[in-house]
PDB file of C-alpha atoms in Angstrom:
ATOM      1  CA  UNK S   1      79.724  94.786  73.184  1.00  0.00           C
ATOM      2  CA  UNK S   2      79.365  98.360  71.697  1.00  0.00           C
ATOM      3  CA  UNK S   3      75.992  98.898  72.754  1.00  0.00           C
ATOM      4  CA  UNK S   4      77.034  97.981  76.339  1.00  0.00           C
ATOM      5  CA  UNK S   5      80.104 100.447  76.143  1.00  0.00           C
ATOM      6  CA  UNK S   6      77.946 103.282  74.717  1.00  0.00           C
ATOM      7  CA  UNK S   7      75.279 102.808  77.466  1.00  0.00           C
ATOM      8  CA  UNK S   8      77.419 102.840  80.414  1.00  0.00           C
ATOM      9  CA  UNK S   9      79.361 105.879  78.977  1.00  0.00           C
ATOM     10  CA  UNK S  10      76.157 107.737  78.712  1.00  0.00           C
ATOM     11  CA  UNK S  11      75.138 106.913  82.049  1.00  0.00           C
ATOM     12  CA  UNK S  12      78.803 107.548  83.689  1.00  0.00           C
ATOM     13  CA  UNK S  13      78.873 110.886  81.946  1.00  0.00           C
ATOM     14  CA  UNK S  14      75.649 111.908  83.576  1.00  0.00           C
ATOM     15  CA  UNK S  15      76.129 110.286  86.921  1.00  0.00           C
ATOM     16  CA  UNK S  16      79.822 110.887  87.642  1.00  0.00           C
ATOM     17  CA  UNK S  17      80.967 114.586  89.434  1.00  0.00           C
ATOM     18  CA  UNK S  18      83.033 116.485  86.573  1.00  0.00           C
ATOM     19  CA  UNK S  19      86.314 116.557  88.970  1.00  0.00           C
ATOM     20  CA  UNK S  20      85.982 112.737  89.136  1.00  0.00           C
ATOM     21  CA  UNK S  21      85.510 112.203  85.761  1.00  0.00           C
ATOM     22  CA  UNK S  22      88.727 114.139  84.964  1.00  0.00           C
ATOM     23  CA  UNK S  23      90.671 112.326  87.654  1.00  0.00           C
ATOM     24  CA  UNK S  24      89.574 109.076  86.188  1.00  0.00           C
ATOM     25  CA  UNK S  25      90.541 110.360  82.738  1.00  0.00           C
ATOM     26  CA  UNK S  26      93.979 111.376  84.096  1.00  0.00           C
ATOM     27  CA  UNK S  27      94.257 107.735  85.720  1.00  0.00           C
ATOM     28  CA  UNK S  28      93.389 106.168  82.196  1.00  0.00           C
ATOM     29  CA  UNK S  29      96.167 108.268  80.699  1.00  0.00           C
ATOM     30  CA  UNK S  30      98.972 107.834  83.436  1.00  0.00           C
ATOM     31  CA  UNK S  31      98.492 103.984  84.478  1.00  0.00           C
ATOM     32  CA  UNK S  32      98.163 100.895  82.601  1.00  0.00           C
ATOM     33  CA  UNK S  33      94.917  99.965  83.689  1.00  0.00           C
ATOM     34  CA  UNK S  34      95.586  96.139  82.626  1.00  0.00           C
ATOM     35  CA  UNK S  35      97.796  96.044  86.180  1.00  0.00           C
ATOM     36  CA  UNK S  36      95.308  97.829  88.273  1.00  0.00           C
ATOM     37  CA  UNK S  37      91.648  97.128  89.558  1.00  0.00           C
ATOM     38  CA  UNK S  38      88.973  99.306  91.338  1.00  0.00           C
ATOM     39  CA  UNK S  39      87.635  98.854  94.547  1.00  0.00           C
ATOM     40  CA  UNK S  40      85.833 100.738  97.124  1.00  0.00           C
ATOM     41  CA  UNK S  41      83.262 103.852  95.895  1.00  0.00           C
ATOM     42  CA  UNK S  42      84.215 102.773  92.392  1.00  0.00           C
ATOM     43  CA  UNK S  43      83.571  99.123  92.557  1.00  0.00           C
ATOM     44  CA  UNK S  44      80.297 100.032  94.165  1.00  0.00           C
ATOM     45  CA  UNK S  45      79.244 102.462  91.230  1.00  0.00           C
ATOM     46  CA  UNK S  46      80.040 100.010  88.624  1.00  0.00           C
ATOM     47  CA  UNK S  47      78.397  97.079  90.455  1.00  0.00           C
ATOM     48  CA  UNK S  48      75.108  98.883  91.424  1.00  0.00           C
ATOM     49  CA  UNK S  49      74.952 101.446  88.467  1.00  0.00           C
ATOM     50  CA  UNK S  50      72.047  99.286  87.113  1.00  0.00           C
ATOM     51  CA  UNK S  51      69.865  99.509  90.252  1.00  0.00           C
ATOM     52  CA  UNK S  52      70.813 102.859  91.703  1.00  0.00           C
ATOM     53  CA  UNK S  53      72.353 106.396  91.459  1.00  0.00           C
ATOM     54  CA  UNK S  54      75.395 106.532  93.349  1.00  0.00           C
ATOM     55  CA  UNK S  55      77.869 109.466  93.881  1.00  0.00           C
ATOM     56  CA  UNK S  56      81.954 108.945  93.577  1.00  0.00           C
ATOM     57  CA  UNK S  57      83.698 110.565  95.805  1.00  0.00           C
ATOM     58  CA  UNK S  58      87.860 109.409  96.182  1.00  0.00           C
ATOM     59  CA  UNK S  59      89.053 106.585  94.041  1.00  0.00           C
ATOM     60  CA  UNK S  60      90.033 103.565  95.406  1.00  0.00           C
ATOM     61  CA  UNK S  61      92.515 101.422  93.705  1.00  0.00           C
ATOM     62  CA  UNK S  62      94.372  98.167  94.093  1.00  0.00           C
ATOM     63  CA  UNK S  63      97.769  97.019  92.749  1.00  0.00           C
ATOM     64  CA  UNK S  64     100.457  94.191  93.030  1.00  0.00           C
ATOM     65  CA  UNK S  65     103.498  96.269  92.069  1.00  0.00           C
ATOM     66  CA  UNK S  66     104.333  99.902  92.758  1.00  0.00           C
ATOM     67  CA  UNK S  67     106.242 100.412  89.860  1.00  0.00           C
ATOM     68  CA  UNK S  68     103.320 100.541  87.961  1.00  0.00           C
ATOM     69  CA  UNK S  69     102.505 103.480  89.760  1.00  0.00           C
ATOM     70  CA  UNK S  70     105.481 105.173  88.475  1.00  0.00           C
ATOM     71  CA  UNK S  71     103.895 107.970  86.047  1.00  0.00           C
ATOM     72  CA  UNK S  72     101.460 109.009  88.884  1.00  0.00           C
ATOM     73  CA  UNK S  73     104.520 109.443  91.576  1.00  0.00           C
ATOM     74  CA  UNK S  74     106.401 111.461  88.988  1.00  0.00           C
ATOM     75  CA  UNK S  75     103.463 113.632  87.780  1.00  0.00           C
ATOM     76  CA  UNK S  76     101.453 114.188  90.799  1.00  0.00           C
ATOM     77  CA  UNK S  77     103.636 112.814  93.754  1.00  0.00           C
ATOM     78  CA  UNK S  78     102.499 110.170  95.952  1.00  0.00           C
ATOM     79  CA  UNK S  79     102.114 110.238  99.861  1.00  0.00           C
ATOM     80  CA  UNK S  80     102.380 107.185 102.065  1.00  0.00           C
ATOM     81  CA  UNK S  81      99.997 107.007 105.247  1.00  0.00           C
ATOM     82  CA  UNK S  82      99.510 104.583 107.514  1.00  0.00           C
ATOM     83  CA  UNK S  83      95.875 103.059 107.630  1.00  0.00           C
ATOM     84  CA  UNK S  84      94.802 101.198 110.777  1.00  0.00           C
ATOM     85  CA  UNK S  85      91.627  99.945 108.515  1.00  0.00           C
ATOM     86  CA  UNK S  86      93.910  98.234 105.861  1.00  0.00           C
ATOM     87  CA  UNK S  87      95.388  94.819 106.942  1.00  0.00           C
ATOM     88  CA  UNK S  88      97.943  94.258 104.180  1.00  0.00           C
ATOM     89  CA  UNK S  89     101.145  96.178 104.838  1.00  0.00           C
ATOM     90  CA  UNK S  90      98.997  98.875 106.917  1.00  0.00           C
ATOM     91  CA  UNK S  91      99.925 101.481 104.144  1.00  0.00           C
ATOM     92  CA  UNK S  92      98.063 103.682 101.440  1.00  0.00           C
ATOM     93  CA  UNK S  93      99.611 105.479  98.878  1.00  0.00           C
ATOM     94  CA  UNK S  94      97.706 108.606  98.365  1.00  0.00           C
ATOM     95  CA  UNK S  95      97.692 111.061  95.309  1.00  0.00           C
ATOM     96  CA  UNK S  96      95.677 114.106  94.649  1.00  0.00           C
ATOM     97  CA  UNK S  97      94.659 115.410  91.582  1.00  0.00           C
ATOM     98  CA  UNK S  98      93.702 118.923  91.863  1.00  0.00           C
ATOM     99  CA  UNK S  99      90.499 120.173  89.361  1.00  0.00           C
ATOM    100  CA  UNK S 100      88.546 123.359  89.540  1.00  0.00           C
ATOM    101  CA  UNK S 101      90.135 124.019  93.007  1.00  0.00           C
ATOM    102  CA  UNK S 102      88.951 120.815  94.419  1.00  0.00           C
ATOM    103  CA  UNK S 103      91.217 117.871  95.307  1.00  0.00           C
ATOM    104  CA  UNK S 104      90.262 114.581  94.088  1.00  0.00           C
ATOM    105  CA  UNK S 105      91.935 112.075  96.190  1.00  0.00           C
ATOM    106  CA  UNK S 106      93.256 108.525  94.895  1.00  0.00           C
ATOM    107  CA  UNK S 107      94.103 106.077  97.496  1.00  0.00           C
ATOM    108  CA  UNK S 108      96.218 102.814  96.339  1.00  0.00           C
ATOM    109  CA  UNK S 109      96.195  99.773  98.524  1.00  0.00           C
ATOM    110  CA  UNK S 110      98.758  96.801  97.800  1.00  0.00           C
ATOM    111  CA  UNK S 111      96.720  93.505  96.933  1.00  0.00           C
ATOM    112  CA  UNK S 112      97.429  90.149  95.695  1.00  0.00           C
ATOM    113  CA  UNK S 113      94.915  89.805  92.836  1.00  0.00           C
ATOM    114  CA  UNK S 114      94.630  86.187  92.997  1.00  0.00           C
ATOM    115  CA  UNK S 115      93.075  86.390  96.507  1.00  0.00           C
ATOM    116  CA  UNK S 116      90.091  89.104  95.683  1.00  0.00           C
ATOM    117  CA  UNK S 117      87.542  88.509  93.289  1.00  0.00           C
ATOM    118  CA  UNK S 118      88.059  90.544  90.157  1.00  0.00           C
ATOM    119  CA  UNK S 119      85.839  91.254  86.850  1.00  0.00           C
ATOM    120  CA  UNK S 120      85.592  93.624  83.869  1.00  0.00           C
ATOM    121  CA  UNK S 121      83.461  96.089  82.984  1.00  0.00           C
ATOM    122  CA  UNK S 122      83.248  99.571  81.122  1.00  0.00           C
ATOM    123  CA  UNK S 123      83.895 102.675  82.945  1.00  0.00           C
ATOM    124  CA  UNK S 124      83.687 106.236  81.002  1.00  0.00           C
ATOM    125  CA  UNK S 125      84.225 104.300  78.176  1.00  0.00           C
ATOM    126  CA  UNK S 126      87.251 102.286  78.988  1.00  0.00           C
ATOM    127  CA  UNK S 127      87.327  98.713  80.259  1.00  0.00           C
ATOM    128  CA  UNK S 128      88.588  98.215  83.622  1.00  0.00           C
ATOM    129  CA  UNK S 129      89.379  95.947  86.140  1.00  0.00           C
ATOM    130  CA  UNK S 130      87.422  96.184  89.462  1.00  0.00           C
ATOM    131  CA  UNK S 131      86.154  94.080  92.533  1.00  0.00           C
ATOM    132  CA  UNK S 132      82.884  91.879  91.693  1.00  0.00           C
ATOM    133  CA  UNK S 133      79.483  92.186  93.118  1.00  0.00           C
ATOM    134  CA  UNK S 134      79.962  89.774  95.366  1.00  0.00           C
ATOM    135  CA  UNK S 135      83.363  90.606  96.711  1.00  0.00           C
ATOM    136  CA  UNK S 136      82.061  94.055  97.604  1.00  0.00           C
ATOM    137  CA  UNK S 137      78.963  92.853  99.240  1.00  0.00           C
ATOM    138  CA  UNK S 138      80.671  90.567 101.355  1.00  0.00           C
ATOM    139  CA  UNK S 139      83.437  93.059 102.287  1.00  0.00           C
ATOM    140  CA  UNK S 140      80.856  95.688 103.255  1.00  0.00           C
ATOM    141  CA  UNK S 141      78.784  93.153 105.283  1.00  0.00           C
ATOM    142  CA  UNK S 142      82.114  91.509 106.796  1.00  0.00           C
ATOM    143  CA  UNK S 143      82.708  95.414 108.067  1.00  0.00           C
ATOM    144  CA  UNK S 144      79.868  96.114 109.942  1.00  0.00           C
ATOM    145  CA  UNK S 145      80.609  93.837 112.941  1.00  0.00           C
ATOM    146  CA  UNK S 146      84.106  95.292 112.899  1.00  0.00           C
ATOM    147  CA  UNK S 147      83.134  98.891 113.003  1.00  0.00           C
ATOM    148  CA  UNK S 148      80.304  98.784 115.838  1.00  0.00           C
ATOM    149  CA  UNK S 149      81.110 100.754 119.227  1.00  0.00           C
ATOM    150  CA  UNK S 150      81.478  97.742 120.823  1.00  0.00           C
ATOM    151  CA  UNK S 151      84.315  96.753 118.625  1.00  0.00           C
ATOM    152  CA  UNK S 152      86.365  99.786 118.035  1.00  0.00           C
ATOM    153  CA  UNK S 153      85.909 101.194 121.580  1.00  0.00           C
ATOM    154  CA  UNK S 154      87.341 104.939 121.710  1.00  0.00           C
ATOM    155  CA  UNK S 155      88.147 104.677 118.128  1.00  0.00           C
ATOM    156  CA  UNK S 156      84.171 104.295 116.710  1.00  0.00           C
ATOM    157  CA  UNK S 157      83.630 106.233 113.615  1.00  0.00           C
ATOM    158  CA  UNK S 158      79.883 106.283 112.870  1.00  0.00           C
ATOM    159  CA  UNK S 159      80.143 107.377 109.384  1.00  0.00           C
ATOM    160  CA  UNK S 160      82.511 104.559 108.790  1.00  0.00           C
ATOM    161  CA  UNK S 161      80.073 101.999 110.139  1.00  0.00           C
ATOM    162  CA  UNK S 162      77.086 104.143 108.278  1.00  0.00           C
ATOM    163  CA  UNK S 163      78.818 104.248 105.091  1.00  0.00           C
ATOM    164  CA  UNK S 164      79.360 100.295 105.351  1.00  0.00           C
ATOM    165  CA  UNK S 165      75.989  99.662 106.406  1.00  0.00           C
ATOM    166  CA  UNK S 166      74.501 101.822 103.707  1.00  0.00           C
ATOM    167  CA  UNK S 167      76.121 100.137 101.003  1.00  0.00           C
ATOM    168  CA  UNK S 168      75.463  96.456 102.199  1.00  0.00           C
ATOM    169  CA  UNK S 169      71.832  97.108 102.407  1.00  0.00           C
ATOM    170  CA  UNK S 170      72.030  98.494  98.938  1.00  0.00           C
ATOM    171  CA  UNK S 171      73.812  94.922  97.693  1.00  0.00           C
ATOM    172  CA  UNK S 172      71.743  93.017 100.186  1.00  0.00           C
ATOM    173  CA  UNK S 173      68.449  94.364  98.686  1.00  0.00           C
ATOM    174  CA  UNK S 174      69.538  93.438  94.907  1.00  0.00           C
ATOM    175  CA  UNK S 175      70.368  90.045  96.126  1.00  0.00           C
ATOM    176  CA  UNK S 176      66.783  90.105  98.031  1.00  0.00           C
ATOM    177  CA  UNK S 177      64.744  91.226  94.813  1.00  0.00           C
ATOM    178  CA  UNK S 178      66.728  88.880  92.588  1.00  0.00           C
ATOM    179  CA  UNK S 179      65.901  86.124  94.749  1.00  0.00           C
ATOM    180  CA  UNK S 180      62.504  87.058  94.989  1.00  0.00           C
ATOM    181  CA  UNK S 181      61.866  86.937  91.157  1.00  0.00           C
ATOM    182  CA  UNK S 182      63.474  83.985  90.861  1.00  0.00           C
ATOM    183  CA  UNK S 183      61.210  82.565  93.641  1.00  0.00           C
ATOM    184  CA  UNK S 184      58.136  84.002  91.305  1.00  0.00           C
ATOM    185  CA  UNK S 185      59.780  82.597  87.993  1.00  0.00           C
ATOM    186  CA  UNK S 186      59.681  79.147  89.553  1.00  0.00           C
ATOM    187  CA  UNK S 187      56.068  79.326  90.930  1.00  0.00           C
ATOM    188  CA  UNK S 188      54.800  80.779  87.683  1.00  0.00           C
ATOM    189  CA  UNK S 189      56.768  77.389  86.142  1.00  0.00           C
ATOM    190  CA  UNK S 190      55.321  74.887  88.792  1.00  0.00           C
ATOM    191  CA  UNK S 191      51.661  76.666  88.123  1.00  0.00           C
ATOM    192  CA  UNK S 192      51.486  76.190  84.413  1.00  0.00           C
ATOM    193  CA  UNK S 193      52.845  72.863  84.907  1.00  0.00           C
ATOM    194  CA  UNK S 194      49.995  71.754  87.012  1.00  0.00           C
ATOM    195  CA  UNK S 195      47.447  73.362  84.664  1.00  0.00           C
TER     196      UNK S 195
END
């Protein structure tokens, strides 16, 4: 377990931008990380870091009880925004953490944790909750048909469609390679049994 923690810590230190590292450390200090979970880019990073080098830009967090965000509210302030892409309450809470003259945005979404697949992994040496590989794979694949120009009309945003298409393809490729490896292993076993 300690080896896994150190391996991921070294990897995270190399692959996460300085500003995002500082923002994450601020989150670890100001929030009870047992009551929040990472989704979006952080979950993608954790789920796929063994396969790809991925940047982290904004930080997306889900919570069940808004009171759990009280220290961030007091220390940095939180602004409420309407978000047409978020179907539960249509509201996102946003905080900004200023480091090196750059703002790192953290978006907070209210979610019922029992309705999302969550797991734990190390992130910068801390054990955190995050959306599972399958949860994020399904999410990105499900977003593609919802974001086409036919589906969104005048509200079409090619960058949003591209982002989900790219991430869906990364997850799908990992699954494809895993299935290919399993088939090869099965084939090797069958071949040996015929000898």
